[in-house]
Coordinates of C-alpha atoms (C1' of nucleotides) in Angstrom, one line a residue:
Chain A
M1 CA -31.7 9.4 -27.0
K2 CA -32.4 7.1 -23.6
I3 CA -31.4 8.5 -20.3
L4 CA -31.4 6.8 -17.2
L5 CA -32.1 9.2 -14.0
V6 CA -31.1 7.8 -10.8
E7 CA -32.4 10.6 -8.3
D8 CA -34.4 10.1 -5.1
H9 CA -36.0 13.8 -5.1
P10 CA -39.4 13.6 -6.8
N11 CA -39.4 17.2 -7.4
L12 CA -36.2 17.2 -9.3
A13 CA -36.9 14.1 -11.2
S14 CA -40.2 15.8 -12.4
N15 CA -38.6 18.9 -13.4
L16 CA -36.3 16.6 -15.4
F17 CA -39.1 14.8 -17.1
E18 CA -40.9 18.1 -18.0
Y19 CA -37.8 19.6 -19.4
F20 CA -36.3 16.9 -21.3
E21 CA -39.1 14.6 -22.5
P22 CA -40.7 17.6 -24.9
K23 CA -37.2 17.7 -26.3
G24 CA -37.5 14.2 -27.4
F25 CA -35.3 12.5 -24.8
R26 CA -36.6 9.3 -23.2
L27 CA -36.1 9.0 -19.5
D28 CA -36.1 6.3 -17.1
W29 CA -36.4 7.0 -13.5
A30 CA -34.8 4.9 -10.7
R31 CA -35.4 6.2 -7.1
N32 CA -32.5 4.5 -5.4
G33 CA -29.1 3.2 -6.1
V34 CA -30.2 -0.5 -6.2
H35 CA -32.7 0.1 -8.7
G36 CA -30.5 2.2 -10.9
V37 CA -27.9 -0.5 -11.1
E38 CA -30.6 -3.0 -11.8
L39 CA -32.0 -0.9 -14.7
A40 CA -28.6 -0.2 -16.1
K41 CA -27.9 -3.9 -16.3
N42 CA -31.3 -4.7 -18.2
Q43 CA -31.8 -1.9 -20.3
S44 CA -29.3 0.0 -22.6
Y45 CA -28.9 3.9 -22.2
D46 CA -27.2 6.4 -24.0
L47 CA -26.5 8.4 -20.8
I48 CA -27.0 8.2 -17.2
I49 CA -27.6 11.0 -14.7
L50 CA -26.5 10.0 -11.2
D51 CA -27.4 11.9 -7.9
V52 CA -24.7 11.1 -5.3
M53 CA -26.8 11.2 -2.0
L54 CA -29.3 8.2 -2.8
P55 CA -31.0 5.5 -0.5
K56 CA -29.4 2.0 -0.4
L57 CA -26.5 2.7 -2.6
D58 CA -25.1 6.1 -3.3
G59 CA -24.1 7.5 -6.6
F60 CA -20.4 6.6 -6.2
G61 CA -21.3 3.0 -5.5
V62 CA -23.7 3.0 -8.4
C63 CA -21.0 4.3 -10.7
N64 CA -18.4 1.8 -9.5
K65 CA -21.0 -1.0 -10.2
I66 CA -21.6 0.2 -13.4
R67 CA -18.1 0.6 -14.7
N68 CA -16.5 -2.3 -12.9
E69 CA -19.3 -5.0 -12.5
L70 CA -21.3 -4.1 -15.5
A71 CA -18.4 -3.1 -17.4
L72 CA -20.5 -0.4 -19.3
D73 CA -19.0 2.7 -20.5
T74 CA -22.1 4.5 -20.7
P75 CA -21.3 8.3 -20.2
I76 CA -22.3 9.3 -16.6
I77 CA -23.0 12.7 -15.4
F78 CA -23.1 13.2 -11.5
L79 CA -25.7 15.7 -10.2
T80 CA -25.4 16.6 -6.7
A81 CA -25.6 19.1 -3.8
K82 CA -22.1 18.1 -2.6
S83 CA -19.7 20.8 -4.0
M84 CA -16.8 19.6 -1.8
L85 CA -13.5 19.1 -3.8
P86 CA -13.1 15.4 -2.8
D87 CA -16.4 14.5 -4.1
K88 CA -15.9 16.1 -7.4
V89 CA -12.6 14.4 -7.7
L90 CA -14.0 10.9 -6.7
G91 CA -16.9 11.2 -8.9
L92 CA -14.6 11.9 -11.9
E93 CA -12.0 9.6 -11.1
L94 CA -14.5 6.8 -10.5
G95 CA -15.4 7.0 -14.1
G96 CA -17.8 10.1 -14.4
D97 CA -18.0 12.3 -17.3
D98 CA -19.1 15.4 -15.7
Y99 CA -20.1 16.5 -12.5
L100 CA -22.7 19.1 -12.0
V101 CA -23.4 20.8 -8.7
K102 CA -26.9 21.6 -7.5
P103 CA -28.9 24.2 -7.8
F104 CA -28.0 24.3 -11.6
Q105 CA -30.1 25.4 -14.5
L106 CA -31.3 22.9 -16.6
R107 CA -30.2 24.6 -19.8
E108 CA -26.6 24.0 -18.6
L109 CA -27.3 20.4 -17.9
E110 CA -28.7 20.0 -21.7
S111 CA -25.6 21.6 -22.8
R112 CA -23.5 19.1 -20.9
I113 CA -25.3 16.2 -22.0
N114 CA -25.0 17.4 -25.6
S115 CA -21.3 18.0 -25.1
V116 CA -20.7 14.4 -23.4
M117 CA -22.7 12.7 -26.1
R118 CA -21.1 14.6 -28.9
R119 CA -17.8 13.3 -27.6
Y120 CA -19.0 9.9 -27.0
R121 CA -20.4 9.5 -30.6
K122 CA -17.3 10.9 -32.2
I123 CA -15.4 8.3 -30.6
E124 CA -17.6 5.4 -31.9
A125 CA -17.6 6.6 -35.4
Q126 CA -14.1 8.3 -36.0
S127 CA -14.0 11.7 -37.8
S128 CA -13.6 11.1 -41.6
I129 CA -14.9 13.4 -44.3
V130 CA -17.4 11.9 -46.7
V131 CA -18.1 13.9 -49.9
E132 CA -20.3 11.8 -52.1
D133 CA -18.5 8.5 -53.1
L134 CA -15.3 9.7 -51.6
I135 CA -14.2 9.0 -48.0
I136 CA -11.1 11.0 -46.6
D137 CA -10.1 9.1 -43.1
R138 CA -7.9 11.6 -41.4
N139 CA -7.0 9.2 -38.8
I140 CA -5.2 7.1 -41.1
C141 CA -4.6 9.4 -43.9
K142 CA -6.1 7.5 -46.4
V143 CA -8.5 8.3 -49.2
F144 CA -11.2 6.0 -50.8
R145 CA -13.5 6.5 -53.8
D146 CA -16.0 3.9 -54.4
N147 CA -14.3 2.1 -51.8
I148 CA -11.2 1.8 -53.8
P149 CA -8.2 3.0 -51.7
L150 CA -6.2 5.9 -53.7
V151 CA -2.8 6.8 -52.9
L152 CA -1.9 10.6 -52.9
P153 CA 1.3 12.5 -52.3
P154 CA 1.2 14.6 -49.1
T155 CA 0.5 17.8 -50.6
A156 CA -2.3 16.7 -52.9
Y157 CA -3.8 14.9 -49.6
K158 CA -3.6 18.1 -47.7
I159 CA -5.4 20.1 -50.3
L160 CA -8.1 17.3 -50.5
C161 CA -8.4 17.7 -46.9
L162 CA -9.1 21.2 -46.8
L163 CA -11.6 21.2 -49.7
G164 CA -13.2 18.3 -47.7
I165 CA -13.5 20.5 -44.5
N166 CA -15.1 23.2 -46.6
K167 CA -17.2 20.9 -48.7
H168 CA -20.1 23.0 -48.4
R169 CA -18.5 26.1 -49.9
V170 CA -15.8 27.1 -52.3
T171 CA -12.2 27.2 -51.0
T172 CA -10.2 30.1 -52.5
F173 CA -6.8 29.4 -53.9
Q174 CA -5.6 31.9 -51.5
E175 CA -6.9 29.8 -48.6
I176 CA -5.3 26.7 -50.1
E177 CA -1.9 28.3 -50.1
D178 CA -2.0 29.7 -46.7
Y179 CA -3.3 26.2 -45.4
I180 CA -0.4 24.4 -47.2
W181 CA 2.6 26.6 -47.1
G182 CA 1.7 29.6 -44.6
D183 CA 4.1 32.2 -45.1
D184 CA 6.5 31.0 -47.8
I185 CA 4.2 30.4 -50.7
P186 CA 6.0 29.3 -54.0
Q187 CA 4.9 30.4 -57.4
S188 CA 1.4 29.8 -58.5
S189 CA 2.3 27.1 -61.0
S190 CA 3.1 24.9 -58.2
L191 CA -0.4 24.9 -56.8
R192 CA -1.7 24.3 -60.4
T193 CA 0.6 21.2 -60.7
H194 CA -0.7 19.7 -57.2
I195 CA -4.2 20.4 -58.3
H196 CA -3.5 18.4 -61.4
T197 CA -1.9 15.7 -59.6
L198 CA -5.2 15.6 -57.2
R199 CA -7.5 15.5 -60.3
T200 CA -5.4 12.6 -62.0
I201 CA -5.9 10.4 -59.0
I202 CA -9.3 11.2 -57.7
D203 CA -11.2 12.2 -60.7
K204 CA -9.5 10.7 -63.9
P205 CA -10.1 7.3 -63.1
F206 CA -13.8 7.7 -62.4
N207 CA -16.8 8.9 -64.4
K208 CA -17.9 12.0 -62.4
A209 CA -15.7 14.8 -61.6
L210 CA -15.5 15.7 -57.9
I211 CA -13.2 18.7 -57.9
H212 CA -14.5 21.8 -59.7
T213 CA -12.8 25.0 -60.4
V214 CA -14.4 28.2 -59.8
S215 CA -12.9 30.6 -62.1
R216 CA -10.5 33.3 -60.5
V217 CA -12.0 31.9 -57.0
G218 CA -11.0 28.7 -56.0
L219 CA -12.0 25.0 -55.8
K220 CA -15.1 23.2 -54.6
V221 CA -15.5 19.2 -54.2
G222 CA -18.7 17.5 -54.8
Y223 CA -20.9 16.4 -57.7
D224 CA -22.3 19.5 -59.9
D225 CA -24.6 21.6 -58.1
Chain B
M1 CA 0.1 14.3 -22.4
K2 CA 0.7 17.5 -24.3
I3 CA -1.6 20.3 -23.5
L4 CA -2.0 23.7 -25.1
L5 CA -2.9 26.4 -22.7
V6 CA -4.4 29.6 -24.4
E7 CA -4.5 32.3 -21.3
D8 CA -3.3 35.7 -21.2
H9 CA -2.8 36.0 -17.4
P10 CA 0.8 35.0 -16.6
N11 CA 0.1 34.2 -13.1
L12 CA -2.7 31.5 -13.9
A13 CA -0.3 30.2 -16.7
S14 CA 2.7 29.9 -14.4
N15 CA 0.7 28.1 -11.8
L16 CA -0.8 25.6 -14.2
F17 CA 2.9 25.1 -15.3
E18 CA 4.1 24.5 -11.9
Y19 CA 1.2 22.3 -11.0
F20 CA 1.1 20.0 -14.0
E21 CA 4.5 19.8 -15.2
P22 CA 5.8 18.0 -12.4
K23 CA 3.0 15.4 -13.1
G24 CA 4.4 14.9 -16.4
F25 CA 2.2 16.9 -18.5
R26 CA 3.8 19.1 -21.4
L27 CA 2.2 22.3 -21.7
D28 CA 2.6 24.8 -24.4
W29 CA 1.6 28.3 -23.8
A30 CA -0.3 30.7 -26.1
R31 CA -1.0 34.3 -24.6
N32 CA -3.6 35.2 -27.3
G33 CA -6.2 33.6 -29.6
V34 CA -4.4 34.0 -32.9
H35 CA -1.3 32.4 -31.3
G36 CA -3.3 29.5 -29.8
V37 CA -4.9 28.6 -33.1
E38 CA -1.6 28.8 -35.0
L39 CA -0.1 26.4 -32.5
A40 CA -3.1 24.1 -32.6
K41 CA -2.7 24.1 -36.3
N42 CA 1.1 23.2 -36.3
Q43 CA 1.2 20.9 -33.3
S44 CA -0.7 18.1 -32.0
Y45 CA -2.1 18.3 -28.7
D46 CA -4.2 15.8 -26.5
L47 CA -6.1 18.6 -24.8
I48 CA -6.5 22.2 -25.1
I49 CA -7.2 24.6 -22.2
L50 CA -9.1 27.7 -23.4
D51 CA -9.7 31.2 -21.6
V52 CA -12.5 32.8 -22.9
M53 CA -11.6 36.5 -22.7
L54 CA -8.4 36.7 -24.4
P55 CA -6.5 39.4 -26.9
K56 CA -6.9 39.3 -30.4
L57 CA -9.5 36.3 -30.8
D58 CA -11.7 35.2 -27.7
G59 CA -11.9 31.8 -26.8
F60 CA -15.2 31.0 -28.5
G61 CA -13.5 32.1 -31.6
V62 CA -10.5 30.0 -31.0
C63 CA -12.8 27.0 -30.5
N64 CA -14.8 27.8 -33.6
K65 CA -11.7 27.9 -35.6
I66 CA -10.3 24.7 -34.2
R67 CA -13.4 22.7 -34.8
N68 CA -14.6 24.2 -38.3
E69 CA -11.7 25.5 -40.0
L70 CA -8.9 23.1 -38.8
A71 CA -11.6 20.2 -38.2
L72 CA -9.8 19.0 -35.2
D73 CA -11.6 17.4 -32.3
T74 CA -9.1 17.6 -29.8
P75 CA -10.8 18.0 -26.6
I76 CA -11.3 21.7 -25.4
I77 CA -11.8 22.7 -21.5
F78 CA -13.0 26.3 -21.1
L79 CA -11.6 28.0 -18.2
T80 CA -13.1 31.4 -17.4
A81 CA -14.2 33.9 -15.2
K82 CA -17.6 34.1 -16.9
S83 CA -20.2 32.0 -15.0
M84 CA -23.1 33.4 -16.8
L85 CA -25.3 30.7 -18.3
P86 CA -25.5 31.9 -21.8
D87 CA -21.5 31.6 -22.0
K88 CA -21.5 28.2 -20.6
V89 CA -23.9 27.1 -23.1
L90 CA -22.2 28.7 -25.9
G91 CA -18.9 27.2 -25.0
L92 CA -20.3 23.6 -24.7
E93 CA -22.3 24.0 -28.0
L94 CA -19.4 25.2 -29.8
G95 CA -17.8 22.0 -29.2
G96 CA -16.2 22.5 -25.9
D97 CA -15.9 19.2 -23.8
D98 CA -16.1 20.9 -20.3
Y99 CA -16.3 24.6 -18.9
L100 CA -14.8 25.4 -15.6
V101 CA -15.5 28.6 -13.7
K102 CA -12.6 30.7 -12.0
P103 CA -11.8 30.5 -9.4
F104 CA -11.4 26.7 -9.4
Q105 CA -9.1 24.5 -7.7
L106 CA -6.3 22.7 -9.6
R107 CA -7.2 19.5 -8.2
E108 CA -10.6 19.6 -10.0
L109 CA -9.1 20.8 -13.3
E110 CA -6.8 17.7 -13.1
S111 CA -9.7 15.4 -12.5
R112 CA -11.7 16.9 -15.3
I113 CA -8.6 16.5 -17.5
N114 CA -8.4 13.0 -16.7
S115 CA -12.0 12.4 -17.2
V116 CA -12.0 14.0 -20.8
M117 CA -8.9 12.1 -21.6
R118 CA -10.1 8.9 -20.4
R119 CA -12.9 9.1 -22.8
Y120 CA -10.7 10.3 -25.6
R121 CA -8.1 7.7 -25.4
K122 CA -9.6 4.6 -23.7
I123 CA -6.6 2.7 -24.6
E124 CA -4.1 4.5 -22.3
A125 CA -5.7 2.9 -19.4
Q126 CA -5.0 -0.7 -20.3
S127 CA -1.9 -2.1 -19.6
S128 CA -1.4 -4.4 -22.5
I129 CA -2.1 -3.6 -26.2
V130 CA -2.8 -6.0 -28.9
V131 CA -2.3 -5.2 -32.5
E132 CA -3.0 -8.2 -35.0
D133 CA -0.6 -10.8 -33.6
L134 CA 1.6 -8.4 -31.8
I135 CA 1.3 -8.1 -27.8
I136 CA 2.6 -5.4 -25.9
D137 CA 2.5 -6.0 -22.1
R138 CA 3.3 -2.8 -20.6
N139 CA 3.1 -4.2 -17.0
I140 CA 6.2 -6.3 -17.6
C141 CA 7.6 -4.2 -20.5
K142 CA 7.7 -7.1 -22.9
V143 CA 6.6 -7.5 -26.4
F144 CA 5.6 -10.7 -28.2
R145 CA 4.8 -11.4 -31.8
D146 CA 3.2 -14.8 -32.7
N147 CA 3.8 -15.5 -29.0
I148 CA 7.4 -15.3 -29.5
P149 CA 9.2 -13.0 -26.9
L150 CA 11.2 -10.1 -28.4
V151 CA 13.7 -8.0 -26.9
L152 CA 13.7 -4.2 -27.7
P153 CA 16.0 -1.5 -26.4
P154 CA 14.2 1.0 -24.3
T155 CA 13.8 3.7 -27.0
A156 CA 12.2 1.3 -29.5
Y157 CA 10.0 0.0 -27.0
K158 CA 8.8 3.4 -26.1
I159 CA 8.1 4.3 -29.7
L160 CA 6.0 0.8 -30.1
C161 CA 4.0 1.9 -27.1
L162 CA 2.9 4.9 -28.4
L163 CA 2.1 3.4 -31.8
G164 CA 0.2 1.0 -29.8
I165 CA -1.8 3.5 -27.9
N166 CA -2.5 5.3 -31.2
K167 CA -3.2 2.0 -33.2
H168 CA -6.3 3.3 -34.7
R169 CA -4.6 6.2 -36.4
V170 CA -1.3 7.5 -37.6
T171 CA 1.1 8.8 -35.0
T172 CA 2.9 11.8 -36.5
F173 CA 6.9 12.0 -36.3
Q174 CA 6.4 15.1 -34.2
E175 CA 4.2 13.4 -31.6
I176 CA 6.9 10.6 -31.4
E177 CA 9.7 13.1 -30.8
D178 CA 7.7 15.1 -28.3
Y179 CA 6.8 11.8 -26.4
I180 CA 10.5 10.3 -26.3
W181 CA 12.5 13.4 -25.8
G182 CA 10.2 16.2 -24.5
D183 CA 11.9 19.5 -25.2
D184 CA 15.4 18.2 -25.9
I185 CA 15.0 16.5 -29.4
P186 CA 18.1 15.4 -31.1
Q187 CA 18.4 15.3 -34.8
S188 CA 16.0 13.7 -36.9
S189 CA 18.4 11.0 -37.9
S190 CA 18.2 9.6 -34.5
L191 CA 14.6 8.9 -35.0
R192 CA 15.1 7.4 -38.1
T193 CA 17.6 5.0 -36.6
H194 CA 15.4 4.1 -33.7
I195 CA 12.4 3.3 -36.2
H196 CA 14.9 1.2 -38.0
T197 CA 15.9 -0.7 -35.1
L198 CA 12.2 -1.3 -34.2
R199 CA 11.5 -2.7 -37.5
T200 CA 14.5 -4.9 -37.4
I201 CA 13.2 -6.6 -34.6
I202 CA 9.5 -6.7 -35.0
D203 CA 8.9 -6.8 -38.6
K204 CA 12.0 -8.3 -40.3
P205 CA 11.7 -11.7 -38.8
F206 CA 8.0 -12.0 -39.7
N207 CA 6.3 -12.0 -43.2
K208 CA 3.7 -9.1 -42.8
A209 CA 5.1 -5.8 -41.7
L210 CA 3.3 -4.1 -39.0
I211 CA 4.7 -0.9 -39.2
H212 CA 4.0 1.5 -42.0
T213 CA 5.3 4.8 -43.0
V214 CA 2.8 7.7 -44.1
S215 CA 5.2 10.0 -46.0
R216 CA 5.8 13.2 -44.2
V217 CA 3.6 12.5 -41.6
G218 CA 4.2 9.6 -39.4
L219 CA 3.9 5.9 -38.6
K220 CA 1.1 3.6 -38.1
V221 CA 0.9 -0.1 -36.8
G222 CA -1.3 -2.7 -38.2
Y223 CA -1.5 -4.8 -41.4
D224 CA -2.4 -2.9 -44.5
D225 CA -5.9 -1.8 -44.6
Chain C
dA1 C1' -9.5 40.1 -84.8
dG2 C1' -5.8 40.3 -81.7
dT3 C1' -4.4 40.2 -77.0
dT4 C1' -4.6 39.2 -72.5
dT5 C1' -5.7 36.3 -68.6
dG6 C1' -6.7 32.1 -66.1
dC7 C1' -5.9 27.5 -65.8
dG8 C1' -5.1 22.6 -67.6
dT9 C1' -1.1 19.9 -69.1
dT10 C1' 3.5 18.1 -69.6
dA11 C1' 8.3 17.4 -68.7
dA12 C1' 12.6 17.9 -66.2
dG13 C1' 15.6 19.0 -62.8
dA14 C1' 16.0 20.0 -57.9
dA15 C1' 14.8 19.0 -53.1
dA16 C1' 13.5 16.3 -49.5
dG17 C1' 12.0 12.1 -47.1
dC18 C1' 13.6 8.2 -45.5
dG19 C1' 15.7 3.5 -45.1
dT20 C1' 20.1 1.8 -44.2
dT21 C1' 24.8 1.5 -42.4
dA22 C1' 28.8 2.5 -39.9
dA23 C1' 31.4 5.0 -36.6
dG24 C1' 31.8 7.4 -32.5
dA25 C1' 29.7 9.1 -28.1
dT26 C1' 27.5 8.1 -23.6
dG27 C1' 26.4 5.8 -19.4
dG28 C1' 25.6 1.9 -16.4
dC29 C1' 27.8 -1.7 -14.1
dG30 C1' 31.0 -5.1 -12.7
Chain D
dC1 C1' 38.9 1.0 -15.5
dG2 C1' 37.0 -1.1 -19.1
dC3 C1' 33.2 -3.8 -21.3
dC4 C1' 28.6 -3.8 -23.1
dA5 C1' 24.0 -1.9 -24.4
dT6 C1' 22.3 2.0 -26.3
dC7 C1' 22.0 6.4 -28.3
dT8 C1' 23.3 10.0 -31.5
dT9 C1' 25.7 11.4 -35.5
dA10 C1' 27.0 11.4 -40.4
dA11 C1' 26.9 9.8 -44.9
dC12 C1' 25.1 7.3 -48.9
dG13 C1' 21.7 6.5 -52.1
dC14 C1' 17.2 5.4 -53.9
dT15 C1' 12.7 7.2 -54.3
dT16 C1' 9.2 10.0 -54.0
dT17 C1' 7.5 14.6 -54.2
dC18 C1' 8.0 19.4 -55.2
dT19 C1' 9.1 23.2 -58.1
dT20 C1' 9.6 25.5 -62.2
dA21 C1' 9.3 26.8 -66.6
dA22 C1' 7.0 26.3 -71.1
dC23 C1' 3.1 25.4 -74.0
dG24 C1' -1.9 25.1 -75.3
dC25 C1' -6.3 26.6 -75.2
dA26 C1' -10.5 28.7 -74.1
dA27 C1' -12.8 32.9 -72.3
dA28 C1' -12.7 37.6 -71.5
dC29 C1' -11.2 41.9 -72.7
dT30 C1' -9.7 45.8 -76.1

DNA sequence: AGTTTGCGTTAAGAAAGCGTTAAGATGGCG
DNA sequence: CGCCATCTTAACGCTTTCTTAACGCAAACT
């Protein structure tokens, strides 16, 4: 995690260094806006922490240059004493991802960094569920095993999704029924049939079974444990 | 923009409705945590605004269920009177995207919503959308395929825009209906007919189909994957 | 050993999903 | 007022998908 800190107060800057470096973050420090833009241009950062009141070029100007001239979409967190509404709004509308008012606690900043980064990463690598050689891409509602695309009927697909979500544990039959049908559950033979359909498609054509029954309890995906 | 508001204070809820509905946001209101989870499961939202202190299931519990049991990564903004640090940290670490302390100004919430959404749906900001050989120019409301200009009726055009915005994923029928008609949705046969119109114009004259149905779920644009 | 229970398997009918078409309803505009 | 584009509704039929019921088999009980 490489962070660019643009901040003119040496005290605050050194506090941040002391807090974040031991946690494995790597920080670069720019003490004015122009220097900040320069670094953003030449290095590549995972996140930028930006004070608003800065010598030479203020934080809004830096943000603007980064977004429009450099066309970078690196997450930006504003960090400032200005708590007035118009400033917050301006910062966020200019392309900032968060706006934290001084004084703040470092722990909160850390959480907000984590939150922003989590979001940023998730967008890069879309949310799909991976179980061994099985991939469930819930964005496009498609399933692959061994990179071979498999076609599932809707209900079988839903069951598989639920199993994937709970891949670390057994999903009970009861949970599956609730998840699929809600209040209007058909006879239990229906679920049995759907599970059979699911197995026929994702297990039969392959060597190792991925779906395992835990008698009287439910199902679990994954290779045998 | 469809937002789920989980909040037990009718006053605040109605303030939010008054502020955001005229701006074109569509809000659903859940007045307790359990109802909130229920709605999140059955509908699809662009954003969830979550109070922390709620009857039945508190905001942290709701967030937890949404992230872990439903495995949805819909952005969540916490909204609460609790300004204590541990709460903020918990909210953000549980998978929240932002944490706003009451009392707050609606304008700030709006900015934060915009900021979160900008990240989440990058494409919405752009005015023209490109999908394979299809170009949707939303400035001039015109569509080209293979550089051939195509003329679409308004509703079909709207549907195509939505599919384009979500080109990386399946757009549910439900989302399409919400997007086009809002609260006053006609019978489902109407949507079927519009989709047929759309296909007749942008797929029929060409070799490869761009619009694909995902049974019981929705539509996706793009060549087969 | 016989019976029960849980669950895999199969086949068949019922229901639902959706593409397609045509006909009426609506609303803007000359 | 009437034309035209557009939207909505209804009907049809092909498919896919769901549900049910029946059977088999193995493990667990009596």
